[in-house]
PDB file of C-alpha atoms and ligand atoms in Angstrom:
ATOM      1  CA  MET A   1      17.594 -22.486 -12.858  1.00 89.00           C
ATOM      2  CA  LYS A   2      19.938 -19.529 -12.428  1.00 97.00           C
ATOM      3  CA  LEU A   3      18.348 -16.112 -11.854  1.00 98.00           C
ATOM      4  CA  ASP A   4      19.937 -12.693 -12.344  1.00 98.00           C
ATOM      5  CA  ILE A   5      17.859 -11.062  -9.605  1.00 98.00           C
ATOM      6  CA  LEU A   6      16.173 -12.723  -6.635  1.00 98.00           C
ATOM      7  CA  VAL A   7      13.623 -10.694  -4.682  1.00 98.00           C
ATOM      8  CA  PHE A   8      12.969 -11.588  -1.054  1.00 98.00           C
ATOM      9  CA  ALA A   9       9.703 -10.390   0.479  1.00 98.00           C
ATOM     10  CA  ALA A  10       8.184 -10.919   3.931  1.00 98.00           C
ATOM     11  CA  HIS A  11       4.644 -10.944   2.480  1.00 95.00           C
ATOM     12  CA  PRO A  12       3.115 -11.595  -0.945  1.00 94.00           C
ATOM     13  CA  ASP A  13       2.527  -8.039  -2.336  1.00 94.00           C
ATOM     14  CA  ASP A  14       5.668  -6.505  -0.697  1.00 97.00           C
ATOM     15  CA  ALA A  15       7.633  -7.066  -3.920  1.00 98.00           C
ATOM     16  CA  GLU A  16       4.835  -5.587  -6.040  1.00 97.00           C
ATOM     17  CA  LEU A  17       4.405  -2.501  -3.869  1.00 97.00           C
ATOM     18  CA  GLY A  18       8.138  -1.976  -3.309  1.00 98.00           C
ATOM     19  CA  CYS A  19       9.918  -2.860  -6.534  1.00 98.00           C
ATOM     20  CA  SER A  20       7.685  -4.325  -9.270  1.00 98.00           C
ATOM     21  CA  GLY A  21       8.566  -1.494 -11.686  1.00 98.00           C
ATOM     22  CA  THR A  22      12.245  -2.397 -11.305  1.00 98.00           C
ATOM     23  CA  ILE A  23      11.407  -6.100 -11.719  1.00 98.00           C
ATOM     24  CA  ALA A  24       9.425  -5.419 -14.924  1.00 98.00           C
ATOM     25  CA  SER A  25      12.144  -3.134 -16.268  1.00 98.00           C
ATOM     26  CA  HIS A  26      14.867  -5.786 -15.832  1.00 98.00           C
ATOM     27  CA  ILE A  27      12.694  -8.578 -17.232  1.00 98.00           C
ATOM     28  CA  ALA A  28      12.123  -6.384 -20.314  1.00 98.00           C
ATOM     29  CA  ASN A  29      15.923  -6.188 -20.549  1.00 97.00           C
ATOM     30  CA  VAL A  30      15.981 -10.017 -20.709  1.00 96.00           C
ATOM     31  CA  HIS A  31      17.163 -10.571 -17.161  1.00 98.00           C
ATOM     32  CA  LYS A  32      15.708 -13.484 -15.246  1.00 98.00           C
ATOM     33  CA  VAL A  33      13.949 -12.435 -12.043  1.00 98.00           C
ATOM     34  CA  GLY A  34      12.240 -14.507  -9.341  1.00 98.00           C
ATOM     35  CA  VAL A  35      10.479 -13.752  -6.056  1.00 98.00           C
ATOM     36  CA  VAL A  36      10.612 -15.726  -2.811  1.00 98.00           C
ATOM     37  CA  ASP A  37       7.910 -14.738  -0.321  1.00 98.00           C
ATOM     38  CA  PHE A  38       8.578 -15.695   3.296  1.00 98.00           C
ATOM     39  CA  THR A  39       4.957 -15.932   4.533  1.00 96.00           C
ATOM     40  CA  LYS A  40       1.483 -16.167   3.060  1.00 93.00           C
ATOM     41  CA  GLY A  41       0.558 -12.915   4.813  1.00 89.00           C
ATOM     42  CA  GLU A  42      -2.015 -14.896   6.768  1.00 86.00           C
ATOM     43  CA  MET A  43      -2.286 -12.260   9.505  1.00 85.00           C
ATOM     44  CA  GLY A  44      -3.575  -9.735   6.949  1.00 79.00           C
ATOM     45  CA  THR A  45      -6.993  -8.273   7.698  1.00 70.00           C
ATOM     46  CA  ARG A  46      -8.924  -9.254   4.589  1.00 69.00           C
ATOM     47  CA  VAL A  47      -7.489 -12.475   3.249  1.00 73.00           C
ATOM     48  CA  THR A  48      -7.098 -16.230   3.420  1.00 83.00           C
ATOM     49  CA  PRO A  49      -3.665 -17.783   2.688  1.00 84.00           C
ATOM     50  CA  GLU A  50      -5.113 -19.658  -0.325  1.00 87.00           C
ATOM     51  CA  LEU A  51      -6.448 -16.440  -1.862  1.00 88.00           C
ATOM     52  CA  ARG A  52      -3.153 -14.634  -1.281  1.00 88.00           C
ATOM     53  CA  LEU A  53      -1.256 -17.413  -3.105  1.00 91.00           C
ATOM     54  CA  LYS A  54      -3.689 -17.242  -6.016  1.00 94.00           C
ATOM     55  CA  GLU A  55      -3.292 -13.479  -6.219  1.00 94.00           C
ATOM     56  CA  ALA A  56       0.520 -13.811  -6.066  1.00 96.00           C
ATOM     57  CA  ASP A  57       0.330 -16.263  -8.951  1.00 97.00           C
ATOM     58  CA  THR A  58      -1.727 -13.813 -11.044  1.00 97.00           C
ATOM     59  CA  SER A  59       0.766 -11.043 -10.320  1.00 97.00           C
ATOM     60  CA  SER A  60       3.739 -13.319 -11.204  1.00 98.00           C
ATOM     61  CA  LYS A  61       2.210 -13.850 -14.653  1.00 98.00           C
ATOM     62  CA  ILE A  62       1.704 -10.103 -15.137  1.00 98.00           C
ATOM     63  CA  LEU A  63       5.353  -9.467 -14.235  1.00 98.00           C
ATOM     64  CA  LYS A  64       6.585 -12.521 -16.234  1.00 98.00           C
ATOM     65  CA  LEU A  65       8.631 -13.832 -13.304  1.00 98.00           C
ATOM     66  CA  SER A  66      10.846 -16.856 -13.988  1.00 98.00           C
ATOM     67  CA  ALA A  67      10.101 -18.311 -10.540  1.00 98.00           C
ATOM     68  CA  ARG A  68       8.036 -17.617  -7.447  1.00 98.00           C
ATOM     69  CA  GLU A  69       8.117 -19.583  -4.217  1.00 97.00           C
ATOM     70  CA  ASN A  70       6.541 -19.255  -0.804  1.00 97.00           C
ATOM     71  CA  LEU A  71       8.548 -20.504   2.191  1.00 98.00           C
ATOM     72  CA  GLY A  72       5.471 -20.806   4.428  1.00 96.00           C
ATOM     73  CA  PHE A  73       7.073 -19.007   7.379  1.00 97.00           C
ATOM     74  CA  GLN A  74       4.711 -17.840  10.109  1.00 96.00           C
ATOM     75  CA  ASP A  75       3.479 -14.301   9.461  1.00 94.00           C
ATOM     76  CA  ILE A  76       4.542 -11.929  12.298  1.00 95.00           C
ATOM     77  CA  TYR A  77       6.347 -14.678  14.245  1.00 97.00           C
ATOM     78  CA  PHE A  78       9.204 -15.683  11.884  1.00 98.00           C
ATOM     79  CA  GLN A  79      12.679 -14.852  13.188  1.00 98.00           C
ATOM     80  CA  ASN A  80      16.185 -14.201  11.896  1.00 98.00           C
ATOM     81  CA  ASP A  81      17.435 -17.496  13.332  1.00 98.00           C
ATOM     82  CA  GLU A  82      19.192 -20.634  12.113  1.00 98.00           C
ATOM     83  CA  VAL A  83      16.043 -22.440  10.897  1.00 98.00           C
ATOM     84  CA  HIS A  84      14.891 -19.490   8.797  1.00 98.00           C
ATOM     85  CA  GLN A  85      18.409 -18.527   7.617  1.00 98.00           C
ATOM     86  CA  LEU A  86      19.002 -22.055   6.254  1.00 98.00           C
ATOM     87  CA  LYS A  87      15.757 -21.903   4.237  1.00 98.00           C
ATOM     88  CA  LEU A  88      16.848 -18.645   2.600  1.00 98.00           C
ATOM     89  CA  ILE A  89      20.355 -19.997   1.963  1.00 98.00           C
ATOM     90  CA  GLU A  90      18.785 -22.943   0.101  1.00 98.00           C
ATOM     91  CA  MET A  91      16.963 -20.458  -2.150  1.00 98.00           C
ATOM     92  CA  ILE A  92      20.084 -18.304  -2.753  1.00 98.00           C
ATOM     93  CA  ARG A  93      22.151 -21.383  -3.646  1.00 98.00           C
ATOM     94  CA  LYS A  94      19.350 -22.773  -5.813  1.00 98.00           C
ATOM     95  CA  TYR A  95      18.920 -19.599  -7.888  1.00 98.00           C
ATOM     96  CA  LYS A  96      22.488 -18.133  -7.682  1.00 98.00           C
ATOM     97  CA  PRO A  97      21.424 -14.490  -8.207  1.00 98.00           C
ATOM     98  CA  GLU A  98      23.973 -11.697  -8.776  1.00 98.00           C
ATOM     99  CA  ILE A  99      21.584  -9.227  -7.141  1.00 98.00           C
ATOM    100  CA  VAL A 100      19.167  -9.674  -4.236  1.00 98.00           C
ATOM    101  CA  LEU A 101      16.392  -7.171  -3.574  1.00 98.00           C
ATOM    102  CA  ALA A 102      15.098  -7.303  -0.003  1.00 98.00           C
ATOM    103  CA  ASN A 103      12.544  -5.612   2.268  1.00 98.00           C
ATOM    104  CA  ALA A 104      12.982  -2.070   3.591  1.00 98.00           C
ATOM    105  CA  ILE A 105      15.599  -1.828   6.351  1.00 98.00           C
ATOM    106  CA  SER A 106      12.945  -0.415   8.693  1.00 98.00           C
ATOM    107  CA  ASP A 107       9.226   0.145   8.282  1.00 97.00           C
ATOM    108  CA  ARG A 108       5.796   0.426   9.879  1.00 95.00           C
ATOM    109  CA  HIS A 109       5.283  -3.353   9.699  1.00 96.00           C
ATOM    110  CA  PRO A 110       7.833  -5.094  11.955  1.00 97.00           C
ATOM    111  CA  ASP A 111       8.153  -8.039   9.520  1.00 97.00           C
ATOM    112  CA  HIS A 112       9.720  -5.724   6.940  1.00 98.00           C
ATOM    113  CA  GLY A 113      12.782  -4.697   8.962  1.00 98.00           C
ATOM    114  CA  LYS A 114      13.033  -8.240  10.316  1.00 98.00           C
ATOM    115  CA  GLY A 115      12.767  -9.711   6.780  1.00 98.00           C
ATOM    116  CA  SER A 116      15.409  -7.242   5.623  1.00 98.00           C
ATOM    117  CA  ASN A 117      17.850  -8.403   8.330  1.00 98.00           C
ATOM    118  CA  LEU A 118      17.081 -12.059   7.644  1.00 98.00           C
ATOM    119  CA  ALA A 119      17.789 -11.609   3.904  1.00 98.00           C
ATOM    120  CA  SER A 120      21.057  -9.727   4.536  1.00 98.00           C
ATOM    121  CA  THR A 121      22.264 -12.312   7.047  1.00 98.00           C
ATOM    122  CA  ALA A 122      21.397 -15.227   4.736  1.00 98.00           C
ATOM    123  CA  CYS A 123      23.106 -13.595   1.714  1.00 98.00           C
ATOM    124  CA  PHE A 124      26.342 -13.360   3.709  1.00 98.00           C
ATOM    125  CA  MET A 125      26.051 -16.842   5.231  1.00 98.00           C
ATOM    126  CA  SER A 126      25.271 -18.415   1.839  1.00 98.00           C
ATOM    127  CA  GLY A 127      28.869 -17.651   0.776  1.00 98.00           C
ATOM    128  CA  LEU A 128      30.341 -19.677   3.657  1.00 98.00           C
ATOM    129  CA  ARG A 129      31.371 -23.124   2.410  1.00 97.00           C
ATOM    130  CA  LYS A 130      31.213 -24.644   5.882  1.00 98.00           C
ATOM    131  CA  ILE A 131      27.478 -24.045   6.056  1.00 98.00           C
ATOM    132  CA  GLU A 132      26.095 -27.129   4.366  1.00 97.00           C
ATOM    133  CA  THR A 133      22.683 -27.252   2.734  1.00 98.00           C
ATOM    134  CA  SER A 134      21.038 -29.630   0.332  1.00 96.00           C
ATOM    135  CA  LEU A 135      18.055 -29.435  -1.942  1.00 94.00           C
ATOM    136  CA  GLU A 136      16.180 -32.537  -3.083  1.00 93.00           C
ATOM    137  CA  GLY A 137      19.038 -34.715  -1.774  1.00 94.00           C
ATOM    138  CA  GLU A 138      21.759 -32.780  -3.620  1.00 95.00           C
ATOM    139  CA  GLN A 139      24.472 -30.911  -1.718  1.00 97.00           C
ATOM    140  CA  GLN A 140      24.462 -27.223  -2.684  1.00 98.00           C
ATOM    141  CA  GLU A 141      27.464 -25.049  -3.580  1.00 98.00           C
ATOM    142  CA  ALA A 142      28.231 -21.886  -1.613  1.00 98.00           C
ATOM    143  CA  TRP A 143      27.001 -18.712  -3.393  1.00 98.00           C
ATOM    144  CA  ARG A 144      27.097 -15.094  -2.279  1.00 98.00           C
ATOM    145  CA  PRO A 145      25.144 -12.486  -4.295  1.00 98.00           C
ATOM    146  CA  LYS A 146      27.312  -9.524  -5.348  1.00 97.00           C
ATOM    147  CA  PHE A 147      24.759  -6.909  -4.276  1.00 97.00           C
ATOM    148  CA  VAL A 148      21.921  -6.632  -1.791  1.00 98.00           C
ATOM    149  CA  TYR A 149      19.628  -3.627  -2.288  1.00 98.00           C
ATOM    150  CA  HIS A 150      16.648  -2.792  -0.104  1.00 98.00           C
ATOM    151  CA  TYR A 151      13.436  -1.473  -1.623  1.00 98.00           C
ATOM    152  CA  ILE A 152      11.568   1.246   0.265  1.00 98.00           C
ATOM    153  CA  GLN A 153       8.086   0.412   1.581  1.00 97.00           C
ATOM    154  CA  ASN A 154       5.578   2.377   3.611  1.00 95.00           C
ATOM    155  CA  ASN A 155       7.791   4.695   5.678  1.00 97.00           C
ATOM    156  CA  TYR A 156       9.775   7.290   3.767  1.00 97.00           C
ATOM    157  CA  LEU A 157      13.483   6.502   3.657  1.00 98.00           C
ATOM    158  CA  GLU A 158      15.990   8.573   1.707  1.00 98.00           C
ATOM    159  CA  PRO A 159      17.033   6.356  -1.230  1.00 98.00           C
ATOM    160  CA  ASP A 160      20.704   5.849  -2.135  1.00 98.00           C
ATOM    161  CA  PHE A 161      19.659   5.455  -5.774  1.00 98.00           C
ATOM    162  CA  VAL A 162      16.447   5.554  -7.816  1.00 98.00           C
ATOM    163  CA  VAL A 163      15.430   3.319 -10.743  1.00 98.00           C
ATOM    164  CA  ASP A 164      13.439   4.967 -13.562  1.00 98.00           C
ATOM    165  CA  ILE A 165      10.284   2.851 -13.879  1.00 98.00           C
ATOM    166  CA  THR A 166       8.287   5.271 -16.071  1.00 98.00           C
ATOM    167  CA  PRO A 167       7.735   2.812 -18.987  1.00 98.00           C
ATOM    168  CA  PHE A 168       6.632   0.138 -16.498  1.00 98.00           C
ATOM    169  CA  TRP A 169       4.282   2.187 -14.333  1.00 98.00           C
ATOM    170  CA  GLN A 170       1.141   0.502 -15.662  1.00 97.00           C
ATOM    171  CA  THR A 171       2.698  -2.964 -15.202  1.00 98.00           C
ATOM    172  CA  LYS A 172       3.435  -2.050 -11.583  1.00 98.00           C
ATOM    173  CA  ILE A 173      -0.155  -0.954 -10.998  1.00 95.00           C
ATOM    174  CA  ASP A 174      -1.523  -4.085 -12.711  1.00 95.00           C
ATOM    175  CA  SER A 175       0.687  -6.321 -10.550  1.00 97.00           C
ATOM    176  CA  ILE A 176      -0.488  -4.539  -7.389  1.00 94.00           C
ATOM    177  CA  LEU A 177      -4.144  -4.776  -8.397  1.00 92.00           C
ATOM    178  CA  ALA A 178      -3.726  -8.542  -8.818  1.00 94.00           C
ATOM    179  CA  TYR A 179      -4.108  -8.527  -5.009  1.00 90.00           C
ATOM    180  CA  GLN A 180      -7.771  -7.722  -5.425  1.00 84.00           C
ATOM    181  CA  SER A 181      -8.766  -8.759  -1.908  1.00 80.00           C
ATOM    182  CA  GLN A 182      -6.370  -6.179  -0.443  1.00 78.00           C
ATOM    183  CA  PHE A 183      -7.600  -3.091  -2.234  1.00 74.00           C
ATOM    184  CA  TYR A 184     -10.523  -0.769  -2.044  1.00 67.00           C
ATOM    185  CA  ASP A 185     -13.724  -2.266  -3.350  1.00 70.00           C
ATOM    186  CA  PRO A 186     -16.874  -0.211  -2.702  1.00 69.00           C
ATOM    187  CA  LYS A 187     -18.953  -3.428  -2.868  1.00 72.00           C
ATOM    188  CA  SER A 188     -16.885  -5.277  -0.265  1.00 72.00           C
ATOM    189  CA  ASP A 189     -18.257  -5.648   3.268  1.00 72.00           C
ATOM    190  CA  GLU A 190     -14.850  -6.786   4.591  1.00 71.00           C
ATOM    191  CA  PRO A 191     -13.299  -4.463   7.225  1.00 68.00           C
ATOM    192  CA  ILE A 192     -11.228  -1.537   5.876  1.00 67.00           C
ATOM    193  CA  SER A 193      -7.529  -2.212   6.379  1.00 67.00           C
ATOM    194  CA  PHE A 194      -4.470  -0.021   6.060  1.00 65.00           C
ATOM    195  CA  ILE A 195      -4.062  -0.688   2.326  1.00 68.00           C
ATOM    196  CA  SER A 196      -7.723  -1.087   1.359  1.00 73.00           C
ATOM    197  CA  ASP A 197      -8.228   2.597   2.166  1.00 79.00           C
ATOM    198  CA  PRO A 198      -9.083   4.353  -1.144  1.00 81.00           C
ATOM    199  CA  GLU A 199      -6.246   6.809  -0.443  1.00 85.00           C
ATOM    200  CA  PHE A 200      -3.611   4.055  -0.539  1.00 88.00           C
ATOM    201  CA  LEU A 201      -3.032   3.819  -4.316  1.00 90.00           C
ATOM    202  CA  PRO A 202      -2.750   7.613  -4.741  1.00 94.00           C
ATOM    203  CA  PHE A 203      -0.105   7.435  -1.981  1.00 95.00           C
ATOM    204  CA  ILE A 204       1.823   4.768  -3.957  1.00 96.00           C
ATOM    205  CA  GLU A 205       1.694   7.028  -7.014  1.00 97.00           C
ATOM    206  CA  ALA A 206       2.804  10.064  -5.007  1.00 98.00           C
ATOM    207  CA  ARG A 207       5.810   8.121  -3.686  1.00 98.00           C
ATOM    208  CA  ALA A 208       6.779   6.960  -7.199  1.00 98.00           C
ATOM    209  CA  ARG A 209       6.447  10.516  -8.497  1.00 98.00           C
ATOM    210  CA  GLU A 210       8.528  11.868  -5.605  1.00 98.00           C
ATOM    211  CA  PHE A 211      11.359   9.414  -6.318  1.00 98.00           C
ATOM    212  CA  GLY A 212      11.000   9.903 -10.091  1.00 98.00           C
ATOM    213  CA  HIS A 213      11.169  13.666  -9.629  1.00 98.00           C
ATOM    214  CA  LYS A 214      14.540  13.332  -7.871  1.00 97.00           C
ATOM    215  CA  ILE A 215      16.086  11.873 -11.057  1.00 97.00           C
ATOM    216  CA  LEU A 216      14.023  14.024 -13.492  1.00 97.00           C
ATOM    217  CA  VAL A 217      11.710  11.239 -14.715  1.00 98.00           C
ATOM    218  CA  LYS A 218       8.001  10.656 -14.096  1.00 98.00           C
ATOM    219  CA  TYR A 219       8.033   7.542 -11.896  1.00 98.00           C
ATOM    220  CA  GLY A 220      10.800   5.968  -9.827  1.00 98.00           C
ATOM    221  CA  GLU A 221      11.481   3.324  -7.186  1.00 98.00           C
ATOM    222  CA  GLY A 222      14.043   4.068  -4.487  1.00 98.00           C
ATOM    223  CA  PHE A 223      16.546   1.676  -2.922  1.00 98.00           C
ATOM    224  CA  THR A 224      19.072   1.774  -0.109  1.00 98.00           C
ATOM    225  CA  VAL A 225      22.420   0.018  -0.344  1.00 98.00           C
ATOM    226  CA  GLU A 226      24.565  -1.994   2.069  1.00 96.00           C
ATOM    227  CA  ARG A 227      27.793  -0.722   0.607  1.00 94.00           C
ATOM    228  CA  MET A 228      28.628   2.222  -1.656  1.00 94.00           C
ATOM    229  CA  VAL A 229      27.915   1.592  -5.335  1.00 94.00           C
ATOM    230  CA  GLY A 230      30.329   2.695  -8.062  1.00 95.00           C
ATOM    231  CA  THR A 231      30.722   2.915 -11.816  1.00 96.00           C
ATOM    232  CA  ASN A 232      33.566   3.089 -14.302  1.00 97.00           C
ATOM    233  CA  ASN A 233      31.466   5.118 -16.720  1.00 97.00           C
ATOM    234  CA  LEU A 234      29.872   8.384 -15.603  1.00 96.00           C
ATOM    235  CA  PHE A 235      27.440   8.137 -18.540  1.00 95.00           C
ATOM    236  CA  ASP A 236      25.827   5.071 -16.930  1.00 91.00           C
ATOM    237  CA  LEU A 237      24.557   7.442 -14.208  1.00 92.00           C
ATOM    238  CA  LYS A 238      21.374   9.379 -14.928  1.00 84.00           C
TER     239      LYS A 238
HETATM  240 ZN1   ZN B 301       4.485  -6.577   3.945  1.00 69.51          ZN
END
């Protein structure tokens, strides 16, 4: 199945927190979008891998994703090396996206910057014919996505552009709350983690409002680019 946009994410919930408004907006515009998570986030404070996968599945239905896969890489310990690059190349050649969205180029969690580098490297390598991969016994064709954009995660980074997600704000929140085990629950006796702090969701809203404010809308998601973007119609810019 060909996708228009493929989202790479180090952990299940990275895509939701970083760019689910953009995902929902493009799906509403009849683009096909899928997510490939690298790990099951098994090092997370309050979760089992099975529960995380179930939560990711719930969120995928809320967002109406065309595909979601988990590569089962080791949380924290995966590397930008040949073994991991080839797995990503298989996914890029399987889904043939025009656009790849990847983790923040640097962040509080070291897997995010590492996942960002891995995705960028694999997107380039996937276009090299001499790198051979196969899926289910079939040789795959080389494919290089036209654009790689990086969503912004915990640490503030100055975006190169902002997507207006105002009509999809509630969908974003619903997709995030699908990860029930991760968020604040006054009845839970699990240890408080970084994102289960009750102040975390207001922070997510503040970030979306900050980015939205920069383009004169209510809510936005910011991205950084690998090369300058352009247009042939100034009216396409907001
Ligand atoms: Zn993460």
